[in-house]
Coordinates of C-alpha atoms and ligand atoms in Angstrom, one line a residue:
Chain A
M1 CA 66.0 -33.3 46.4
R2 CA 62.3 -33.4 47.3
E3 CA 60.8 -36.6 47.3
V4 CA 57.9 -36.9 44.9
N5 CA 55.0 -38.8 46.1
T6 CA 54.4 -41.5 43.5
K7 CA 51.7 -43.1 45.5
E8 CA 48.6 -42.6 43.2
V9 CA 45.4 -41.2 45.2
F10 CA 43.0 -43.6 43.1
P11 CA 45.2 -46.5 42.4
K12 CA 44.7 -48.9 39.2
N13 CA 42.0 -51.1 39.1
S14 CA 43.0 -54.0 36.8
N15 CA 38.9 -55.0 36.5
K16 CA 38.2 -51.9 34.8
T17 CA 39.3 -50.5 31.3
Y18 CA 39.3 -47.1 32.1
G19 CA 40.7 -45.1 34.8
L20 CA 40.5 -41.6 36.7
M21 CA 42.5 -39.4 34.7
E22 CA 42.5 -35.8 36.3
L23 CA 40.7 -34.1 38.7
V24 CA 39.5 -30.6 37.3
K25 CA 37.7 -27.5 39.4
G26 CA 34.8 -26.6 37.9
T27 CA 30.8 -26.1 38.6
K28 CA 27.4 -27.7 37.3
P29 CA 24.2 -28.4 38.2
T30 CA 24.9 -31.2 40.3
V31 CA 27.6 -29.4 42.7
G32 CA 25.0 -27.9 44.6
L33 CA 23.1 -31.3 45.1
Q34 CA 24.1 -33.2 48.6
P35 CA 24.9 -37.0 48.2
D36 CA 21.5 -37.4 50.4
D37 CA 19.6 -35.8 47.8
M38 CA 20.2 -38.3 45.2
V39 CA 18.9 -42.0 45.2
F40 CA 18.7 -44.8 43.4
T41 CA 16.9 -45.0 39.7
W42 CA 16.0 -48.8 40.4
P43 CA 13.5 -48.8 41.9
H44 CA 12.7 -45.1 43.0
L45 CA 12.2 -43.9 39.5
L46 CA 11.0 -46.9 37.5
I47 CA 8.2 -47.8 39.9
R48 CA 6.9 -44.6 39.4
E49 CA 6.8 -45.0 35.6
L50 CA 5.5 -48.2 36.1
V51 CA 2.8 -46.6 37.7
L52 CA 2.5 -43.8 35.6
F53 CA 2.5 -46.7 32.7
V54 CA -0.3 -48.5 34.0
V55 CA -2.8 -45.4 35.2
V56 CA -2.4 -44.2 31.6
A57 CA -2.9 -47.3 29.7
G58 CA -5.9 -47.7 32.0
L59 CA -7.4 -44.4 31.3
L60 CA -7.1 -45.0 27.5
L61 CA -8.5 -48.1 27.7
V62 CA -11.6 -47.3 29.6
A63 CA -12.1 -44.0 27.3
A64 CA -11.5 -46.2 24.0
F65 CA -14.8 -48.5 25.7
L66 CA -16.8 -45.3 26.5
F67 CA -16.2 -43.1 23.7
D68 CA -15.8 -43.7 20.0
A69 CA -13.4 -41.7 17.4
P70 CA -15.6 -39.7 15.0
L71 CA -15.8 -40.8 11.7
E72 CA -18.2 -39.0 9.5
E73 CA -19.4 -39.8 5.9
V74 CA -16.9 -40.6 3.2
A75 CA -14.9 -37.9 2.0
N76 CA -17.0 -36.0 -0.6
P77 CA -14.9 -33.0 -2.4
N78 CA -18.2 -32.1 -4.1
H79 CA -19.9 -31.2 -0.4
P80 CA -18.1 -29.1 2.0
P81 CA -19.4 -29.0 5.3
N82 CA -20.1 -25.7 6.8
P83 CA -18.3 -24.6 8.4
A84 CA -15.0 -26.5 7.7
K85 CA -13.1 -26.8 11.1
A86 CA -9.0 -27.7 11.6
P87 CA -8.3 -30.2 14.1
W88 CA -8.9 -28.3 17.7
Y89 CA -5.4 -27.7 18.3
F90 CA -5.6 -25.2 15.3
L91 CA -8.4 -23.6 15.7
G92 CA -7.1 -20.9 17.6
L93 CA -5.2 -19.9 14.3
Q94 CA -8.2 -20.7 12.2
E95 CA -9.8 -17.9 14.4
L96 CA -7.4 -15.6 13.6
V97 CA -7.3 -16.3 10.0
S98 CA -11.3 -15.6 9.7
Y99 CA -9.8 -11.9 10.7
S100 CA -6.8 -11.9 8.4
A101 CA -5.6 -15.1 6.3
F102 CA -1.9 -13.5 6.6
A103 CA -1.4 -13.1 9.9
G104 CA -3.8 -15.9 11.3
G105 CA -2.0 -18.3 9.1
V106 CA 1.4 -17.5 8.6
L107 CA 2.9 -14.3 10.6
I108 CA 1.8 -15.3 14.2
P109 CA 2.5 -19.1 13.8
T110 CA 5.7 -17.9 12.5
L111 CA 6.7 -15.6 15.7
I112 CA 5.1 -17.7 18.0
V113 CA 7.8 -20.7 16.9
V114 CA 10.6 -18.0 16.8
A115 CA 9.7 -16.6 20.0
L116 CA 9.8 -19.9 21.5
I117 CA 13.2 -20.4 20.5
L118 CA 14.5 -16.9 21.7
I119 CA 13.3 -17.6 25.2
P120 CA 16.0 -19.2 26.6
F121 CA 18.8 -16.9 25.0
I122 CA 16.8 -13.8 26.5
D123 CA 16.1 -15.1 29.4
R124 CA 19.2 -16.1 31.0
K125 CA 19.3 -15.4 34.7
R126 CA 19.4 -18.2 36.9
I127 CA 17.4 -17.0 39.4
G128 CA 13.9 -18.9 40.5
V129 CA 14.9 -22.4 38.7
G130 CA 13.6 -25.1 40.4
V131 CA 10.3 -24.1 41.7
W132 CA 6.9 -23.2 40.7
F133 CA 6.2 -19.5 39.7
A134 CA 9.0 -17.9 41.7
K135 CA 8.6 -14.4 42.7
Q136 CA 11.7 -13.4 41.0
R137 CA 10.2 -14.5 37.6
A138 CA 6.8 -13.0 38.0
F139 CA 6.8 -10.9 34.7
A140 CA 7.9 -13.7 32.5
N141 CA 5.7 -16.7 33.6
G142 CA 2.9 -13.7 33.6
L143 CA 3.8 -13.0 29.7
F144 CA 4.1 -17.1 29.3
F145 CA 0.5 -17.6 31.3
T146 CA -0.8 -14.5 29.1
F147 CA 0.2 -16.2 25.8
L148 CA -1.4 -19.8 26.7
L149 CA -4.7 -18.1 28.1
V150 CA -5.0 -15.9 24.6
M151 CA -4.7 -19.1 22.7
L152 CA -7.0 -21.1 25.0
V153 CA -9.6 -18.6 24.7
L154 CA -9.1 -18.4 20.8
I155 CA -9.2 -22.3 20.7
I156 CA -12.7 -22.3 22.6
I157 CA -14.3 -19.5 20.3
G158 CA -13.0 -21.5 17.4
T159 CA -14.1 -24.9 18.7
F160 CA -18.2 -23.6 20.4
F161 CA -18.9 -20.4 19.1
R162 CA -18.3 -20.4 15.2
G163 CA -21.3 -21.9 13.2
P164 CA -22.2 -22.0 9.3
N165 CA -20.2 -19.2 7.6
W166 CA -17.7 -18.8 10.8
D167 CA -20.4 -16.8 12.2
F168 CA -20.7 -16.2 15.9
V169 CA -23.3 -18.9 17.5
V170 CA -23.9 -19.9 21.1
P171 CA -23.3 -23.5 21.6
W172 CA -26.5 -24.2 24.1
E173 CA -29.2 -23.0 21.4
Chain B
M1 CA 27.8 -62.4 42.2
P2 CA 29.3 -63.1 39.0
I3 CA 29.9 -66.7 37.9
T4 CA 33.1 -68.0 37.6
A5 CA 34.5 -70.7 35.5
E6 CA 35.2 -72.9 38.4
M7 CA 31.8 -72.8 39.4
R8 CA 30.7 -73.7 35.7
E9 CA 32.8 -76.6 35.6
T10 CA 31.2 -78.1 39.0
A11 CA 28.0 -77.4 37.4
R12 CA 29.0 -79.3 34.0
G13 CA 30.3 -82.2 36.5
K14 CA 27.4 -82.3 38.4
M15 CA 25.3 -82.7 35.1
H16 CA 26.4 -85.6 34.1
A17 CA 25.1 -87.4 37.7
E18 CA 22.2 -85.7 38.3
S19 CA 18.4 -85.9 36.9
F20 CA 17.4 -83.8 33.9
S21 CA 15.0 -81.2 36.1
S22 CA 18.6 -80.2 37.7
R23 CA 20.0 -80.2 34.3
F24 CA 17.4 -78.1 33.0
K25 CA 18.1 -75.5 36.4
V26 CA 21.4 -75.0 35.3
F27 CA 20.8 -74.7 31.5
W28 CA 17.8 -72.1 32.7
K29 CA 20.5 -70.2 34.9
N30 CA 22.9 -70.1 32.3
V31 CA 20.5 -68.7 29.8
Y32 CA 18.9 -66.1 32.2
R33 CA 22.5 -65.3 33.9
S34 CA 23.3 -64.6 29.8
L35 CA 20.7 -62.3 29.6
F36 CA 21.0 -60.5 33.2
R37 CA 24.3 -60.5 34.6
Y38 CA 23.2 -59.7 37.9
G39 CA 20.7 -61.8 39.7
R40 CA 17.2 -61.1 39.6
M41 CA 15.7 -58.3 42.0
P42 CA 18.8 -56.2 42.8
R43 CA 18.5 -55.7 46.5
D44 CA 21.8 -53.5 47.7
A45 CA 23.7 -50.5 45.8
E46 CA 25.7 -52.5 44.0
G47 CA 23.1 -54.8 42.3
Q48 CA 20.6 -51.3 41.9
S49 CA 23.5 -49.7 40.1
Y50 CA 24.1 -52.8 37.5
A51 CA 20.2 -53.2 36.9
V52 CA 20.0 -50.1 35.1
F53 CA 23.6 -49.6 34.1
N54 CA 23.6 -53.1 32.2
N55 CA 20.3 -52.7 30.3
L56 CA 20.1 -50.9 27.3
F57 CA 16.3 -50.1 28.0
L58 CA 17.3 -48.8 31.5
H59 CA 20.3 -47.4 30.7
I60 CA 18.8 -44.3 29.2
H61 CA 18.4 -43.6 33.1
P62 CA 21.1 -42.5 35.3
V63 CA 22.1 -44.7 38.1
K64 CA 21.0 -42.0 40.7
V65 CA 18.7 -39.3 40.2
S66 CA 17.8 -36.3 42.9
K67 CA 14.7 -36.7 44.8
H68 CA 13.6 -33.2 44.0
S69 CA 13.0 -34.7 40.3
L70 CA 11.3 -37.2 41.9
K71 CA 8.4 -35.0 43.3
F72 CA 5.3 -35.4 41.3
T73 CA 4.3 -31.8 42.2
Y74 CA 7.2 -30.8 40.4
T75 CA 7.1 -32.2 36.9
L76 CA 3.6 -33.6 37.3
G77 CA 5.1 -36.4 35.3
L78 CA 3.9 -34.7 31.7
G79 CA 7.1 -35.4 30.1
V80 CA 7.1 -39.2 31.2
I81 CA 3.3 -39.1 30.2
A82 CA 4.1 -37.8 26.8
T83 CA 6.7 -40.4 26.6
I84 CA 4.4 -42.7 27.5
L85 CA 1.7 -41.7 24.7
F86 CA 4.6 -42.0 22.1
L87 CA 5.0 -45.8 22.8
I88 CA 1.6 -46.4 23.0
L89 CA 0.5 -44.8 19.6
T90 CA 3.8 -46.4 18.0
F91 CA 2.6 -49.8 19.2
T92 CA -1.3 -49.3 18.1
G93 CA -0.2 -47.3 15.0
I94 CA 2.0 -50.3 13.9
W95 CA -0.9 -52.7 14.7
L96 CA -3.1 -50.5 12.7
M97 CA -1.0 -50.1 9.7
F98 CA -2.1 -54.3 9.7
Y99 CA -5.6 -53.3 8.7
Y100 CA -5.1 -50.0 7.0
F101 CA -4.7 -49.1 3.1
P102 CA -3.6 -45.5 2.0
S103 CA -6.0 -45.5 -1.2
A104 CA -8.7 -42.9 -1.6
T105 CA -10.7 -45.8 -2.4
E106 CA -10.1 -48.2 0.1
A107 CA -8.9 -46.4 3.3
Y108 CA -12.5 -45.2 4.5
N109 CA -13.7 -48.8 4.2
R110 CA -10.9 -50.0 6.3
M111 CA -12.1 -47.7 9.1
L112 CA -15.9 -49.4 8.9
D113 CA -14.0 -52.8 9.0
L114 CA -12.3 -52.0 12.2
R115 CA -16.0 -50.8 13.6
S116 CA -17.5 -54.1 12.5
S117 CA -15.3 -56.9 11.2
V118 CA -12.1 -56.8 12.9
D119 CA -11.9 -58.1 16.6
F120 CA -11.5 -55.3 19.1
G121 CA -10.7 -52.8 15.9
F122 CA -12.9 -50.3 17.7
V123 CA -10.6 -50.3 20.8
L124 CA -7.3 -49.9 18.6
R125 CA -8.2 -47.4 16.6
N126 CA -10.0 -45.2 19.6
V127 CA -7.1 -45.9 21.6
H128 CA -5.0 -44.6 19.1
K129 CA -7.1 -41.5 18.5
W130 CA -7.3 -40.4 22.3
A131 CA -3.9 -41.3 23.0
A132 CA -2.9 -38.7 19.8
E133 CA -5.2 -35.8 21.2
A134 CA -4.1 -36.7 24.8
M135 CA -0.4 -36.3 23.8
V136 CA -1.1 -32.7 22.3
A137 CA -2.4 -31.5 25.3
V138 CA 0.0 -33.3 27.4
V139 CA 3.2 -32.0 25.5
I140 CA 1.6 -28.3 25.6
L141 CA 1.4 -28.9 29.3
H142 CA 4.7 -30.0 29.7
M143 CA 6.2 -27.0 27.7
A144 CA 3.9 -24.7 30.4
R145 CA 5.6 -26.6 33.1
V146 CA 9.4 -26.2 32.1
F147 CA 8.4 -22.5 31.6
F148 CA 6.5 -21.9 34.7
T149 CA 9.8 -24.0 37.0
G150 CA 12.3 -21.6 35.0
A151 CA 14.0 -25.2 33.4
Y152 CA 14.5 -23.9 30.6
K153 CA 17.4 -21.5 31.6
P154 CA 21.3 -22.3 31.2
P155 CA 22.1 -25.0 31.0
R156 CA 19.5 -26.0 29.5
E157 CA 18.6 -24.0 26.4
F158 CA 19.5 -26.4 23.4
N159 CA 17.3 -29.2 25.3
W160 CA 14.2 -26.3 25.3
I161 CA 15.0 -26.4 21.5
V162 CA 14.8 -29.7 20.7
G163 CA 11.4 -29.6 22.9
V164 CA 10.1 -26.7 20.9
I165 CA 11.0 -29.3 17.5
L166 CA 9.3 -32.2 19.7
L167 CA 6.2 -29.9 19.9
L168 CA 6.1 -28.9 16.1
L169 CA 6.4 -33.0 15.6
T170 CA 4.1 -33.6 17.6
L171 CA 1.4 -31.2 15.7
M172 CA 2.8 -32.5 12.4
L173 CA 2.2 -36.2 13.5
S174 CA -1.2 -35.6 14.3
F175 CA -2.2 -33.3 11.5
T176 CA -0.9 -36.1 9.2
G177 CA -2.9 -38.6 11.0
Y178 CA -6.0 -36.4 10.8
L179 CA -6.7 -37.4 7.1
L180 CA -6.0 -41.1 6.7
P181 CA -9.5 -42.0 8.0
W182 CA -10.9 -40.2 4.7
D183 CA -13.6 -39.2 6.0
Q184 CA -15.5 -35.4 5.7
L185 CA -13.6 -34.5 8.7
A186 CA -10.5 -35.4 7.8
F187 CA -10.9 -34.4 3.8
W188 CA -11.8 -30.5 4.7
A189 CA -10.0 -30.2 7.8
I190 CA -7.0 -31.0 5.9
T191 CA -8.2 -28.6 2.8
V192 CA -8.7 -26.0 5.2
G193 CA -5.5 -26.6 6.7
T194 CA -3.1 -26.7 3.9
S195 CA -4.9 -23.9 2.1
I196 CA -4.0 -21.7 5.0
A197 CA 0.1 -22.6 4.1
S198 CA -0.5 -21.2 0.6
Y199 CA -0.7 -17.5 2.1
A200 CA 2.5 -17.8 3.0
P201 CA 4.2 -15.5 0.6
V202 CA 6.7 -17.1 -2.2
L203 CA 6.8 -20.5 -0.1
G204 CA 3.3 -20.8 0.6
E205 CA 2.2 -22.2 -2.8
P206 CA 5.1 -24.3 -3.7
L207 CA 5.1 -25.8 -0.1
R208 CA 1.2 -26.8 -0.3
K209 CA 1.8 -28.6 -3.5
F210 CA 4.4 -30.3 -2.3
L211 CA 2.3 -31.6 0.6
L212 CA -0.5 -32.7 -1.4
G213 CA 1.2 -33.5 -4.5
G214 CA -1.0 -31.8 -6.4
D215 CA -3.9 -28.7 -6.3
T216 CA -6.3 -30.4 -4.3
V217 CA -6.7 -33.1 -1.6
G218 CA -6.4 -36.6 -3.3
Q219 CA -4.9 -39.8 -3.5
E220 CA -1.5 -38.2 -4.0
A221 CA -2.1 -36.2 -0.7
L222 CA -2.9 -39.7 1.1
V223 CA -0.2 -41.3 -0.1
R224 CA 2.4 -38.4 1.1
F225 CA 0.4 -37.8 4.2
Y226 CA 0.8 -41.6 5.2
V227 CA 4.3 -41.9 4.4
L228 CA 4.7 -38.8 6.6
H229 CA 2.4 -40.1 9.6
V230 CA 4.3 -43.5 9.8
V231 CA 7.4 -43.4 8.6
I232 CA 9.2 -39.8 8.4
L233 CA 7.8 -37.8 11.5
P234 CA 7.5 -40.8 13.7
G235 CA 11.4 -41.6 12.6
L236 CA 12.4 -37.7 13.4
M237 CA 10.6 -37.9 16.7
S238 CA 12.4 -41.3 18.3
I239 CA 15.6 -39.4 17.2
F240 CA 14.6 -36.1 18.7
I241 CA 13.4 -37.8 21.9
A242 CA 16.7 -39.2 22.3
I243 CA 18.3 -36.2 21.7
H244 CA 16.3 -34.9 24.6
F245 CA 16.6 -37.7 27.2
W246 CA 20.2 -37.5 26.3
R247 CA 20.2 -33.8 26.8
I248 CA 18.4 -34.1 30.5
R249 CA 21.3 -36.3 31.4
K250 CA 24.3 -34.0 30.0
D251 CA 22.4 -31.3 31.9
S252 CA 23.2 -33.0 35.0
G253 CA 19.4 -34.5 35.5
L254 CA 16.5 -32.0 36.2
S255 CA 16.3 -28.3 37.3
H256 CA 17.0 -27.9 40.8
P257 CA 16.2 -25.4 43.4
N258 CA 19.6 -25.6 44.6
E259 CA 21.5 -25.5 41.4
N260 CA 24.5 -23.3 41.9
G261 CA 27.2 -21.2 39.9
S262 CA 26.6 -19.7 36.3
S263 CA 29.3 -21.6 34.4
A264 CA 27.8 -24.7 34.6
R265 CA 29.1 -27.0 32.1
G266 CA 26.9 -29.7 32.3
G267 CA 28.9 -33.2 32.2
A268 CA 28.3 -37.1 32.2
T269 CA 26.3 -38.1 35.3
Ligands
HEM1 C1 7.1 -35.6 22.7 C2 7.7 -34.3 23.5 C3 8.1 -34.3 24.6 C4 8.4 -35.6 25.8 C5 8.6 -37.2 25.0 C6 9.2 -34.8 26.6 C7 10.0 -35.5 27.5 C8 10.6 -35.3 28.5 C9 11.0 -35.9 29.5 C10 10.5 -37.5 30.0 C11 11.5 -35.1 30.7 C12 11.8 -35.4 31.8 C13 11.2 -34.5 33.2 C14 9.9 -34.3 33.1 O1 9.3 -35.3 32.7 O2 9.1 -33.5 33.2 C15 11.8 -33.9 29.9 C16 12.5 -32.9 30.4 C17 12.4 -31.4 30.0 N1 11.8 -31.1 28.4 FE1 10.4 -32.6 27.6 N2 9.6 -33.7 26.3 C18 8.5 -33.3 24.9 C19 8.7 -31.9 24.5 C20 9.2 -30.8 25.3 C21 8.7 -29.3 25.2 C22 8.0 -29.0 23.9 C23 9.4 -28.8 25.8 C24 9.5 -27.1 25.8 C25 9.5 -26.2 24.4 C26 10.6 -29.4 26.5 C27 11.6 -29.0 27.2 C28 12.5 -29.7 28.2 C29 13.1 -29.2 29.2 C30 13.9 -28.0 29.3 C31 13.4 -30.3 30.1 C32 14.2 -30.4 31.3 C33 13.4 -30.1 32.5 C34 14.2 -29.7 33.9 O3 15.4 -29.9 33.7 O4 13.4 -29.5 34.4 N3 10.2 -30.6 26.1 N4 11.1 -33.9 28.8

């Protein structure tokens, strides 16, 4: 009869309430990483987080002393300002609303959210991951960049180039 | 090195003989060790692992991370900055709640108080305001970073979706906060914003009425926006940020150029 190896590869450690149960074959993103690529969170990551915190908090304090948050007259339902503007991040949509309320206010925002959710299910090929602007991803990146650029331009128009009655104005005049 | 029962016994024995200050030292050491089991500044691999592993707040992190994920030029620190801004906003927001009153007649006066009679009230309000504006921008930039590095691809599809939810929550938090000062800017921005919602077919008008608690922006709307802004949305935000971080770990850390295989399943790290 063949002798079965009874010696465990990873002997039980009585100090632990858990143990190694089995080894499985499989792959996950860390499989490609060499141990040399890994460093301890303490201190390498934590010190970076701390530095970022100090920088962000410092910049905010400086900004808070230099620039006051806007505060206008008390709200008056009888005196609408002209134009009444939404917060800056919605001014792109408000600009679109000025062409078509339904398209700018409902259709396009809905499409944007649906498209964002679908992105990772449409573009699944795992190439060009982990680097900025990978050549293999030029098309996808170009598309997304165009989208961001269009939103930015619309926001700039809505913020600076729209005056009373949402007419076109030039900010430096 | 963990304290053994034996060492505690000797410590107790010594206490009878020794001075108050040495007793206090032992007492202090016992208190400290009950809080931090593994000493002060960890200097070796074991200590560094335990420092992260045994602390609830640090345990959000894995014990080890890849060098690539630490490169500032890769993430630009944007996700971490968004998190920091959220923490600062929570802190200053709760502080502001001591002074704020969600009443159409009182809210604006409280804004004036923050400028004139509350010590450093203007700093408090300004930090909250600028952090809020920055957070919207930083979250959008973080999304752009994730896209341009292809970091949404499998196995990270779900975390991208969690991210989209975080983006929407960020926008809603900012928007609901916008009304609270109850000045002209606030009132009309929300009037414009909510009237856009009513263009949606079928659901639009009921949604607007539900948000405003009536037909126009008034006291009811102010209370609803307040509750959304200080309880419901920050609560949801905290839950989804927790899921976001949990998923980063289940997806084996940040995206990496040497990732292999297409059948990645993720797993504990
Ligand atoms: C409140 C908003 C958000 C917070 C606090 C947040 C926080 C973070 C943090 C701290 C990281 C670690 C890496 C880094 O710092 O870049 C991260 C990674 C990630 N985030 Fe976010 N995030 C937010 C919004 C978003 C949005 C809007 C998206 C996309 C639509 C997104 C998708 C992702 C993905 C896919 C990763 C993994 C990236 C990788 O593996 O390289 N997050 N997030």
